[in-house]
XYZ file of C-alpha atoms in Angstrom:
747
model
C -0.081 0.077 -0.021
C 1.538 3.329 -1.018
C 1.571 6.116 1.535
C -0.281 8.647 -0.596
C -2.795 8.283 -3.290
C -2.720 11.587 -5.431
C -5.664 12.222 -7.514
C -5.326 14.722 -10.415
C -8.488 15.696 -12.472
C -7.380 16.956 -15.889
C -10.295 18.383 -17.537
C -9.452 21.569 -19.712
C -5.855 21.955 -18.460
C -3.919 19.697 -20.752
C -1.611 22.246 -21.630
C -0.362 22.605 -17.967
C -0.825 19.074 -16.901
C 2.741 18.090 -17.471
C 3.726 20.840 -15.045
C 1.365 19.118 -12.486
C 2.622 15.749 -12.906
C 6.367 16.764 -13.098
C 5.920 18.279 -9.654
C 4.583 15.087 -8.093
C 7.188 12.755 -9.799
C 10.009 15.306 -8.877
C 9.163 14.849 -5.070
C 12.031 13.558 -2.933
C 9.501 11.331 -1.206
C 8.576 8.675 -3.691
C 6.024 6.316 -1.837
C 2.788 7.558 -3.774
C 0.513 6.588 -6.448
C -0.456 9.298 -9.121
C -3.940 8.804 -10.291
C -4.930 11.133 -13.455
C -8.642 11.459 -13.970
C -9.374 12.116 -17.658
C -12.353 12.993 -19.817
C -12.167 9.921 -22.127
C -9.573 7.697 -23.944
C -7.946 9.857 -26.658
C -8.764 13.267 -24.857
C -5.806 15.700 -24.693
C -5.539 14.993 -21.045
C -5.664 11.300 -21.507
C -2.941 11.225 -24.013
C -0.567 13.357 -21.599
C -1.350 11.211 -18.627
C -0.888 7.801 -20.676
C 2.458 8.834 -21.875
C 3.636 9.586 -18.174
C 1.987 6.019 -17.063
C 4.051 4.613 -19.835
C 7.432 6.057 -18.291
C 6.804 5.776 -14.512
C 5.077 2.970 -12.905
C 3.870 5.379 -10.143
C 1.482 6.888 -12.511
C -1.611 4.614 -12.967
C -3.416 4.429 -16.358
C -6.005 7.353 -16.421
C -9.316 6.819 -14.947
C -11.966 8.257 -16.862
C -14.943 10.654 -15.900
C -17.113 12.637 -18.597
C -16.676 16.297 -18.253
C -20.431 16.814 -17.985
C -20.340 14.964 -14.693
C -18.277 17.805 -13.159
C -15.286 18.113 -11.030
C -16.877 16.100 -7.986
C -17.520 13.116 -10.154
C -13.865 13.210 -11.519
C -12.488 13.197 -7.956
C -14.857 10.379 -6.878
C -13.667 8.267 -9.719
C -10.229 8.962 -8.540
C -11.090 7.947 -5.042
C -12.562 4.596 -6.219
C -9.224 3.742 -7.743
C -7.035 4.971 -4.736
C -5.337 2.430 -2.617
C -2.967 4.606 -0.565
C -3.114 5.181 3.175
C -3.606 8.890 2.530
C -5.448 11.002 -0.048
C -4.304 14.203 -1.664
C -5.993 16.095 -4.472
C -4.244 18.183 -7.056
C -5.951 20.197 -9.860
C -4.342 19.574 -13.310
C -3.031 23.165 -13.505
C -1.611 23.420 -9.884
C 1.710 22.063 -8.783
C 3.036 20.501 -5.514
C 5.689 22.679 -3.902
C 8.980 20.968 -3.656
C 9.336 18.797 -0.657
C 5.724 18.832 0.147
C 5.256 15.059 0.313
C 8.236 14.684 2.651
C 6.928 17.533 4.853
C 3.513 15.749 4.929
C 4.927 12.354 5.726
C 7.166 13.785 8.494
C 4.190 15.606 10.049
C 1.991 12.683 10.132
C 4.786 10.735 11.797
C 5.189 13.659 14.287
C 1.542 13.760 15.328
C 1.192 10.048 16.003
C 1.773 8.039 12.904
C -0.557 5.971 10.555
C -4.249 6.466 11.696
C -3.458 9.221 14.222
C -5.402 11.832 12.544
C -8.293 11.848 10.000
C -7.406 15.174 8.336
C -4.132 17.100 8.113
C -4.803 20.743 6.921
C -2.186 22.355 4.978
C -1.079 25.864 3.584
C -1.291 26.643 -0.018
C -0.014 29.423 -2.165
C -2.284 31.486 -4.700
C -0.111 32.193 -7.566
C -1.507 35.037 -10.066
C -1.570 33.920 -13.692
C 0.715 36.524 -14.922
C 1.839 39.321 -12.444
C 1.204 39.789 -8.851
C 2.121 38.903 -5.463
C 1.379 35.264 -4.264
C -0.976 35.026 -1.431
C -1.257 32.309 1.447
C -4.907 32.547 2.649
C -4.694 29.267 4.647
C -1.928 30.609 6.973
C -4.132 32.794 9.077
C -6.749 29.988 9.423
C -4.266 27.514 10.724
C -1.995 29.678 12.796
C -3.829 29.331 16.057
C -4.046 25.478 15.917
C -2.094 23.355 18.569
C 1.281 22.020 17.727
C 0.224 18.278 18.017
C -3.056 16.417 17.028
C -6.266 17.721 18.354
C -9.916 17.092 18.364
C -12.444 19.541 16.470
C -13.864 20.576 20.014
C -10.694 22.004 20.939
C -10.430 24.326 18.093
C -14.070 24.810 16.774
C -13.189 27.865 14.704
C -11.108 25.684 12.148
C -13.848 24.227 10.181
C -12.023 23.568 7.025
C -14.843 25.058 5.041
C -12.899 28.056 3.883
C -10.167 25.852 2.385
C -10.206 24.006 -0.917
C -10.087 20.288 -0.985
C -6.619 20.226 -2.061
C -5.464 22.268 0.961
C -5.749 19.137 3.094
C -4.539 15.418 3.360
C -7.125 12.884 4.291
C -6.753 9.316 5.898
C -8.482 6.934 3.218
C -9.846 4.712 5.742
C -11.502 7.584 7.451
C -13.117 8.676 3.951
C -14.148 4.912 3.382
C -15.657 4.393 6.877
C -17.845 7.490 6.588
C -18.545 7.092 2.851
C -17.580 10.533 2.111
C -17.702 11.636 -1.450
C -17.743 14.764 -3.378
C -21.286 16.011 -4.009
C -22.801 16.693 -7.465
C -22.984 20.104 -8.916
C -20.966 23.168 -8.416
C -19.186 24.447 -5.024
C -18.211 20.765 -4.509
C -15.341 21.768 -2.350
C -17.753 23.515 0.062
C -19.842 20.401 0.150
C -16.794 18.058 0.780
C -15.153 20.127 3.217
C -18.325 20.502 5.311
C -18.762 16.788 5.239
C -15.150 16.115 6.416
C -15.564 18.614 9.143
C -18.743 17.069 10.369
C -17.060 13.494 10.465
C -13.475 14.079 11.592
C -12.444 13.425 15.171
C -8.795 13.937 15.005
C -7.023 16.716 13.207
C -3.633 18.372 12.737
C -2.228 21.095 10.706
C 1.075 21.589 8.470
C 2.060 25.205 8.339
C 3.929 24.842 5.119
C 2.842 25.478 1.603
C 1.914 22.095 -0.175
C 0.057 23.086 -3.214
C 0.816 26.190 -5.631
C -2.474 27.097 -7.100
C -2.556 28.964 -10.173
C -5.270 31.669 -10.264
C -6.561 31.423 -13.760
C -6.571 34.564 -16.072
C -10.393 33.798 -16.611
C -11.095 33.423 -13.138
C -12.904 30.760 -11.300
C -16.177 29.560 -12.778
C -17.650 29.784 -9.432
C -17.307 33.484 -9.597
C -18.918 33.898 -13.007
C -22.444 34.699 -13.687
C -25.045 31.990 -14.369
C -27.720 29.472 -12.775
C -24.987 27.258 -11.483
C -24.594 29.768 -8.699
C -27.735 28.356 -7.184
C -26.034 25.141 -6.569
C -24.240 26.958 -3.571
C -27.443 26.716 -1.490
C -27.712 23.023 -2.211
C -24.178 22.504 -0.934
C -24.778 24.547 2.265
C -27.944 22.921 3.104
C -26.435 19.600 2.584
C -23.624 20.427 5.074
C -25.998 21.884 7.649
C -28.343 18.849 7.573
C -25.216 16.462 7.856
C -23.966 18.483 10.795
C -27.169 18.283 12.419
C -27.398 14.500 11.852
C -24.103 13.866 13.351
C -25.061 15.898 16.388
C -22.348 18.510 16.281
C -22.439 20.580 19.349
C -23.395 24.453 19.310
C -20.015 25.424 19.821
C -18.839 23.779 16.536
C -22.022 24.531 14.726
C -21.608 28.351 15.201
C -18.432 28.730 13.523
C -19.469 26.218 10.801
C -22.568 28.318 10.167
C -20.581 31.487 10.085
C -18.088 30.231 7.508
C -20.881 28.754 5.209
C -22.940 31.937 5.398
C -19.999 34.246 4.564
C -19.802 32.402 1.283
C -23.476 32.632 0.794
C -23.701 36.545 1.545
C -20.568 36.852 -0.721
C -22.600 35.632 -3.623
C -25.925 37.446 -2.492
C -23.964 40.834 -2.179
C -22.810 40.262 -5.895
C -26.155 40.193 -7.839
C -24.403 39.968 -11.308
C -23.294 36.453 -10.420
C -27.126 35.544 -10.446
C -29.478 35.465 -13.193
C -31.881 38.337 -12.617
C -35.091 36.264 -12.109
C -33.242 34.138 -9.463
C -31.808 36.845 -7.105
C -34.974 37.236 -4.948
C -35.412 33.473 -4.827
C -31.780 32.937 -3.979
C -31.995 35.458 -1.069
C -35.343 33.833 0.172
C -34.065 30.350 0.270
C -30.819 31.572 1.986
C -32.989 33.349 4.523
C -35.027 30.232 5.199
C -31.809 28.324 5.547
C -30.442 31.007 7.947
C -33.436 30.880 10.187
C -33.901 27.114 10.107
C -30.263 26.106 10.908
C -28.985 29.032 12.970
C -27.313 27.529 16.047
C -28.095 28.420 19.663
C -26.179 31.434 20.854
C -24.896 32.419 17.272
C -24.146 36.190 17.113
C -23.441 37.765 13.931
C -19.976 39.057 13.372
C -19.445 42.701 13.511
C -19.107 45.236 10.694
C -20.827 45.078 7.270
C -20.940 41.262 7.234
C -22.805 41.341 10.522
C -25.335 43.623 8.876
C -25.897 41.480 6.249
C -26.511 38.432 8.466
C -29.330 40.585 10.198
C -30.859 41.492 6.984
C -30.849 37.707 5.765
C -32.279 36.630 8.970
C -35.047 39.276 8.666
C -35.792 38.232 5.063
C -35.399 41.849 4.290
C -34.561 41.512 0.537
C -35.523 45.172 -0.187
C -32.990 46.518 2.275
C -30.382 43.979 1.291
C -30.785 45.146 -2.276
C -30.236 48.583 -1.366
C -27.179 47.710 0.723
C -25.704 45.889 -2.092
C -26.327 48.316 -4.849
C -25.443 51.319 -3.042
C -22.667 53.881 -3.325
C -21.414 52.542 -6.707
C -20.221 55.687 -7.822
C -18.022 56.145 -4.734
C -16.673 52.500 -5.076
C -15.779 53.309 -8.657
C -13.926 56.523 -7.439
C -12.068 54.643 -4.690
C -11.426 51.655 -7.207
C -9.542 53.943 -9.452
C -6.861 54.041 -7.125
C -4.173 51.646 -8.407
C -2.037 49.210 -6.582
C 1.309 48.632 -8.082
C 0.327 45.516 -9.638
C 2.605 45.247 -12.877
C 5.860 43.660 -12.312
C 7.949 46.626 -13.615
C 5.972 49.087 -11.481
C 6.406 46.981 -8.440
C 10.280 46.788 -9.089
C 10.361 50.446 -9.811
C 8.366 51.390 -6.544
C 10.615 48.921 -4.428
C 13.615 50.511 -5.906
C 12.485 53.892 -5.123
C 11.650 52.954 -1.524
C 15.173 52.151 -0.983
C 16.356 55.413 -1.799
C 16.474 58.208 0.717
C 13.386 60.481 1.445
C 13.602 63.729 -0.471
C 13.203 66.138 2.523
C 11.941 68.717 0.219
C 9.415 67.046 -1.864
C 5.652 67.239 -1.003
C 2.870 65.074 -2.748
C -0.794 66.357 -2.673
C -3.982 64.668 -3.532
C -7.595 65.631 -3.464
C -10.810 63.563 -3.789
C -8.964 60.371 -5.207
C -7.340 62.250 -7.906
C -10.218 64.668 -9.072
C -8.093 67.765 -9.437
C -6.502 70.568 -7.852
C -8.913 71.247 -5.019
C -10.042 71.521 -1.386
C -7.610 71.570 1.666
C -4.570 70.168 -0.235
C -4.775 72.626 -3.036
C -5.079 75.679 -0.196
C -2.140 74.234 1.716
C -0.196 73.767 -1.604
C -0.826 77.534 -2.555
C 0.408 78.727 0.908
C 3.350 76.448 1.003
C 4.694 77.972 -2.333
C 4.843 81.254 -0.376
C 5.928 80.405 3.007
C 8.055 77.542 2.204
C 9.446 77.864 -1.477
C 12.063 75.452 -0.931
C 9.581 72.602 -0.859
C 8.779 71.189 -4.245
C 5.203 70.106 -4.754
C 3.631 67.479 -6.930
C -0.213 67.093 -7.264
C -1.758 63.708 -8.064
C -4.571 63.737 -10.554
C -6.551 61.164 -12.547
C -5.625 61.226 -16.237
C -8.996 62.645 -17.273
C -8.542 65.573 -14.924
C -4.892 66.643 -15.839
C -6.254 69.372 -17.911
C -7.852 71.028 -14.952
C -4.572 71.589 -13.076
C -3.683 75.391 -13.143
C -0.719 76.690 -14.955
C 2.447 76.477 -12.654
C 1.398 73.522 -10.718
C 3.386 70.464 -11.183
C 1.318 67.115 -11.268
C 1.792 63.357 -11.780
C -1.056 61.147 -13.446
C -2.007 58.549 -11.148
C -0.826 54.998 -11.938
C 2.152 56.488 -13.816
C 5.892 55.661 -13.176
C 6.244 59.045 -11.872
C 3.336 58.847 -9.633
C 4.895 55.882 -7.656
C 8.456 57.511 -7.913
C 7.220 60.705 -6.080
C 4.989 58.709 -3.606
C 7.978 56.586 -2.655
C 10.305 59.617 -2.257
C 8.243 62.305 -0.803
C 8.732 63.213 2.922
C 5.304 65.124 3.041
C 2.188 63.305 1.707
C -1.075 65.457 2.005
C -4.632 64.195 1.172
C -8.119 64.972 1.876
C -9.055 61.092 1.505
C -6.422 58.296 1.407
C -3.647 57.368 -0.503
C -3.670 54.073 -2.644
C -3.661 50.745 -0.687
C -0.144 50.068 -1.892
C 1.498 53.046 -0.706
C 4.046 52.403 2.063
C 4.441 54.610 5.010
C 8.238 55.077 5.278
C 10.095 56.032 8.451
C 10.512 59.830 8.548
C 7.708 60.482 6.015
C 4.888 62.702 7.231
C 1.331 62.020 6.238
C -1.391 64.949 6.775
C -4.952 64.077 6.618
C -6.863 67.129 5.898
C -10.436 65.749 5.696
C -12.909 67.323 3.449
C -15.812 68.016 5.658
C -17.286 68.347 9.205
C -18.889 65.272 10.073
C -22.708 65.327 10.508
C -23.066 61.936 9.015
C -21.278 58.751 10.674
C -17.614 58.213 9.350
C -15.132 55.657 9.443
C -15.482 52.801 11.816
C -18.627 54.453 13.250
C -20.466 53.382 9.968
C -20.056 49.616 10.911
C -23.781 49.398 12.211
C -25.419 51.034 9.236
C -25.896 48.414 6.485
C -25.810 50.624 3.553
C -22.736 52.468 4.186
C -20.915 49.572 6.044
C -21.133 47.447 2.723
C -19.596 50.323 0.776
C -16.857 50.822 3.235
C -15.395 47.379 2.800
C -12.769 46.112 5.160
C -12.566 48.318 8.504
C -9.296 46.533 9.112
C -8.020 48.126 5.802
C -9.403 51.362 6.724
C -7.711 51.563 9.967
C -4.414 50.416 8.159
C -4.735 53.525 6.148
C -5.509 55.549 9.254
C -2.082 54.283 11.032
C -0.141 55.889 8.259
C -1.582 59.531 9.339
C 0.617 61.678 11.262
C -1.686 64.615 11.460
C -5.422 65.130 11.026
C -7.050 68.421 10.532
C -9.845 69.749 12.509
C -12.098 72.805 12.018
C -13.919 72.517 15.448
C -13.805 70.580 18.550
C -16.961 68.524 17.291
C -14.694 67.282 14.588
C -11.821 66.535 16.671
C -13.895 64.320 18.891
C -15.712 62.687 16.083
C -12.528 61.851 14.103
C -11.154 60.265 17.287
C -14.134 57.979 17.422
C -14.365 57.253 13.756
C -10.668 57.060 12.793
C -8.776 55.691 16.051
C -5.147 56.105 15.759
C -1.951 57.481 17.008
C -2.316 60.686 14.701
C -1.967 64.039 16.289
C -5.041 66.443 15.749
C -4.238 69.884 14.443
C -7.121 72.119 15.503
C -6.093 74.894 12.857
C -9.098 75.064 10.739
C -9.804 74.084 7.178
C -7.283 75.747 4.843
C -9.970 75.732 2.125
C -12.057 77.973 4.068
C -9.429 80.779 4.399
C -10.674 82.444 1.220
C -14.063 83.080 3.020
C -12.018 85.658 5.098
C -9.597 86.816 2.543
C -11.699 87.288 -0.650
C -12.839 90.939 -1.587
C -16.077 92.454 -2.982
C -14.211 92.381 -6.505
C -13.468 88.530 -6.157
C -16.983 87.924 -5.501
C -18.140 90.007 -8.343
C -15.838 88.310 -10.623
C -16.898 84.841 -9.742
C -20.366 85.575 -10.155
C -19.710 87.003 -13.649
C -17.695 83.681 -14.599
C -20.646 81.519 -13.384
C -23.270 83.521 -15.224
C -25.249 85.096 -12.419
C -27.185 88.068 -13.433
C -26.342 91.265 -11.742
C -28.423 92.173 -8.874
C -30.017 88.715 -8.656
C -30.341 86.596 -5.316
C -28.230 83.568 -6.072
C -29.243 80.669 -4.025
C -26.690 77.794 -3.808
C -28.622 74.437 -3.780
C -26.145 71.699 -2.754
C -27.621 68.425 -1.741
C -25.408 65.516 -0.273
C -25.165 62.025 -1.617
C -27.689 59.489 -0.465
C -26.070 56.237 0.314
C -29.373 54.485 -0.009
C -30.093 55.850 -3.507
C -28.088 55.477 -6.752
C -27.746 58.533 -9.094
C -28.349 62.273 -8.320
C -31.804 63.485 -7.225
C -33.141 66.731 -6.036
C -35.483 65.225 -3.388
C -38.669 65.968 -5.315
C -37.582 69.481 -5.568
C -38.361 71.372 -9.131
C -35.681 74.067 -9.201
C -37.317 75.968 -11.827
C -40.581 75.954 -10.023
C -38.946 76.923 -6.889
C -37.463 80.052 -8.724
C -40.983 81.032 -9.738
C -42.354 80.703 -6.365
C -39.425 82.296 -4.487
C -39.465 85.579 -6.457
C -38.568 87.184 -9.572
C -35.098 88.041 -8.162
C -34.023 84.618 -7.395
C -31.759 82.358 -9.381
C -30.409 78.864 -8.270
C -26.870 77.700 -8.452
C -27.017 73.868 -8.506
C -24.023 71.975 -7.149
C -24.549 68.223 -7.055
C -22.316 66.169 -4.837
C -18.853 65.477 -6.470
C -19.900 61.756 -6.920
C -22.079 62.967 -9.800
C -19.761 65.530 -11.489
C -19.554 64.428 -15.118
C -17.339 67.233 -16.124
C -20.082 69.137 -17.853
C -22.242 71.920 -16.611
C -24.487 74.660 -17.942
C -25.182 78.293 -17.564
C -27.788 80.601 -18.207
C -31.522 80.863 -17.115
C -32.576 80.866 -13.640
C -30.945 77.498 -12.800
C -27.215 77.367 -13.345
C -25.516 74.027 -13.018
C -22.089 74.617 -11.420
C -21.312 70.900 -10.300
C -18.317 70.998 -12.550
C -16.868 74.277 -11.379
C -13.397 73.299 -9.867
C -13.846 75.270 -6.497
C -16.711 74.690 -4.116
C -15.353 77.724 -2.298
C -15.788 80.030 -5.208
C -19.203 78.802 -5.791
C -20.056 79.595 -1.999
C -18.648 83.031 -2.418
C -20.846 83.662 -5.467
C -24.012 82.579 -3.530
C -26.044 84.900 -1.273
C -27.863 82.165 0.290
C -27.421 78.434 0.898
C -30.099 75.625 0.553
C -28.978 72.149 1.352
C -30.057 69.037 3.078
C -27.253 67.316 5.222
C -24.048 68.168 3.184
C -21.096 69.298 5.184
C -20.997 72.372 2.948
C -23.266 74.156 5.518
C -20.376 74.161 7.790
C -18.120 75.690 5.608
C -20.590 78.236 4.237
C -21.626 79.351 7.912
C -18.148 81.074 7.849
C -19.585 83.566 5.456
C -22.302 84.241 7.839
C -24.964 84.355 5.090
C -28.319 82.737 5.237
C -28.673 79.032 5.354
C -32.011 77.031 4.819
C -32.223 73.225 5.422
C -34.241 71.266 2.974
C -34.809 68.001 5.107
C -37.451 66.080 2.929
C -36.122 62.713 4.186
C -34.261 63.252 7.459
C -35.877 60.160 9.234
C -34.601 57.823 6.159
C -31.091 59.433 6.102
C -30.578 59.011 9.835
C -31.764 55.478 9.854
C -29.550 54.498 6.678
C -26.602 56.644 7.263
C -26.576 57.640 10.823
C -25.610 61.134 12.315
C -23.596 62.589 15.188
C -26.237 65.145 16.161
C -29.765 66.091 15.638
C -29.575 68.776 12.867
C -33.373 69.398 13.110
C -32.789 70.489 16.736
C -29.587 72.470 16.021
C -30.047 73.976 12.379
C -28.219 76.698 11.056
C -31.323 78.330 9.776
C -34.975 77.533 8.764
C -36.015 73.960 8.069
C -38.208 73.299 5.317
C -39.640 69.712 4.475
C -41.656 70.333 1.422
C -41.026 72.052 -1.920
C -43.775 74.541 -0.879
C -42.151 75.313 2.390
C -38.874 75.923 0.893
C -40.385 78.410 -1.507
C -42.337 80.359 1.221
C -39.091 80.546 3.168
C -37.580 82.934 0.312
C -40.908 84.399 -0.802
C -41.822 85.856 2.563
C -38.032 86.504 3.611
C -38.021 84.311 6.690
C -34.715 82.891 5.329
C -33.101 86.100 6.476
C -35.208 86.802 9.677
C -33.952 87.556 13.177
C -34.631 83.978 14.073
C -32.781 82.835 11.157
C -29.652 84.890 12.224
C -29.927 83.709 15.792
C -29.900 79.939 14.676
C -26.863 80.808 12.308
C -24.986 82.654 15.110
C -25.373 79.449 17.400
C -24.330 77.251 14.601
C -21.207 79.314 13.752
C -20.151 79.477 17.349
C -19.958 75.676 17.516
C -18.756 74.802 13.961
C -16.766 77.644 12.741
C -14.385 77.652 15.715
C -11.115 77.490 14.196
C -11.589 78.832 10.625
C -10.298 82.459 10.500
C -8.325 82.755 7.233
C -4.869 81.489 8.517
C -5.449 77.597 8.679
C -3.157 77.008 5.698
C -0.438 79.188 7.088
C -0.717 77.184 10.378
C -0.323 73.873 8.666
C 2.720 74.972 6.503
C 4.363 76.475 9.557
C 3.858 73.376 11.809
C 4.302 70.562 9.149
C 6.750 71.998 6.579
C 8.639 74.549 8.612
C 8.588 72.495 11.822
C 7.625 75.425 13.970
C 6.698 74.382 17.516
C 2.861 74.463 18.524
C 3.369 77.668 20.828
C 4.822 79.514 17.839
C 1.699 78.845 15.539
C -0.486 81.947 14.972
C -3.519 81.628 17.252
C -6.987 81.572 15.983
C -8.717 84.910 15.821
C -11.976 85.001 17.922
C -15.264 84.537 15.963
C -16.406 88.083 16.993
C -13.332 89.853 15.351
C -13.448 88.043 11.976
C -14.837 89.770 8.768
C -16.159 87.285 6.264
C -16.061 88.153 2.509
C -18.985 90.325 1.436
C -21.998 89.078 -0.216
C -22.823 90.577 -3.712
C -26.427 91.292 -2.411
C -26.229 92.313 1.211
C -29.047 91.332 3.489
C -29.887 95.079 4.152
C -30.827 95.537 0.363
C -33.236 92.811 0.113
C -37.024 92.741 0.809
C -38.039 93.219 4.545
C -39.144 89.987 5.907
C -42.690 89.828 7.241
C -41.306 88.111 10.455
C -39.199 91.108 11.296
C -41.666 93.743 10.528
C -42.596 96.185 13.379
């Protein structure tokens, strides 16, 4: 009896089959039989396997299994032929790592010899088909296992379900005794590993790579769209029923249940994998399985996965559908950030990382490369004046390069220079986050400027809100990016406290104000007039800026049922609207003229604010910035309850608004028609709002950042914040005193 039977299905991999077979025959440990499973006599794989069988007696003549029967049937055909003490599986386009069989044999002897364990879990390496970094996904799963043999009850978290069938070695007598076989259909590894988990009584692990798995360019069929995705629930139900029949205790059922439904939810959250007419049915059946087999004491995991568990258990398909389809625009924006995937780029970046930091180089980025904007642009401009020895490079997406002002050096995201400057720069300034692959070098200084005051929940505080938690992705990765920050800007103490909650880390808070808001105190009447002319605002008209925020529970831009042309007609003859959609919906266009002027594509939100005589917004953070101008603000809260439920907020805006609150288009028009938007009560609300949220913005925020970060001045030498009462905001084009008298303020 050979020590090992190695079963190798060969369907569709004849071109790489010789590499797989060679990797087995080259092993230093030779006590094995190799069993190729081929489509039929004369098939490409069968011819290759037959040639090997003719040269080496350890290669058995091919076993045949029709392709239509699937991978499970092919492996079962190999099992029926196997006569070895232990079983291994190897896909025909994968390879055994050198020394793998010797390591397995030694490990089995170490934990007790023949018959000591039913299953030996092993590590494996995922190798990209062309370029990329190999991964070892099994290593974290096996890291906590005991050194010797153990029972499943000792390590219930090690279910084996996340592992492929070829990442373990099986005692053949154990497989025969329990009549284990690969189930029909797709996701056959999951069904097999689940059955193995339920039956095994003694386990061990080998913390060494045994199989090198080639990730195919076309990807796994299990990830492709089609009706075969429905087989997943068959396999999950089969495993859960088997586990119940075998009487697994709740301590073991809970992690098994969690691992199975992690796979289910991964598919449910990717609707493109399922036929359109099957998505609801898939969800409902998964929901029934979840409720019917949920073990006693099971608690959903944290974060977005836990939210998905709860929605599935509740059968809340509409909410789950909204969750999985939300924030696609944001995901695309974040997805544009490149990792150094290409071999040449990786080598370039690695080489540059070995070179000394450039002490006089600063790299800036705003809104994932959308252009020269926001706090990074304001800091950049001030640094050119106060720290001219610092060379600066702005990072932009290729389609935004034309928007960079003359005289501003830039690098296109993903280019060679992009990775060069990121590797060498001492200073890195961003209002979002740099790409996942960016390394935080010792001695480098990362400045997180943020891009708004938090009303809505941010960072890890999003984890309990299903819509945003799903879009946020891995909170572990998020916190990894936070760990790169050295400084984090704040414009008020509310922000300082919320950032600490949302982005826990070792960064230092700089309560200096937002540099982008400096212009609200430095701009002149001439500046305001110039901007209005550029935007096409008719002279003497009341320019109302309408700037709604993004809705995580919606896709696409919507005005909340507000007809802007009708609003202008109802609000008064002197009213025009400046429409500025959230930057997620900036398509680079824009139109002027008429009473509604689309300024979404204008590069500077600060200039748009300067041009506006009043602001209408819902829950956008632009209200906190605009409040610096001490001009009227009206909150249009048509869906506040829905927004708070789906996104979460840090305070009740309805109880502490910066001005009047309207909930319908009619109410909003009346606020302007009767002048109550600029009433004494409106001014009182705005003053309280400014006292709380315009705390550090005084026109010198960028200077403070440059002096502290680039010039290294001590905190005590930084210019203090000018008290709110002493600040003079930029003048409005249409002063409040020149407008119609409000009925609410008449004597």
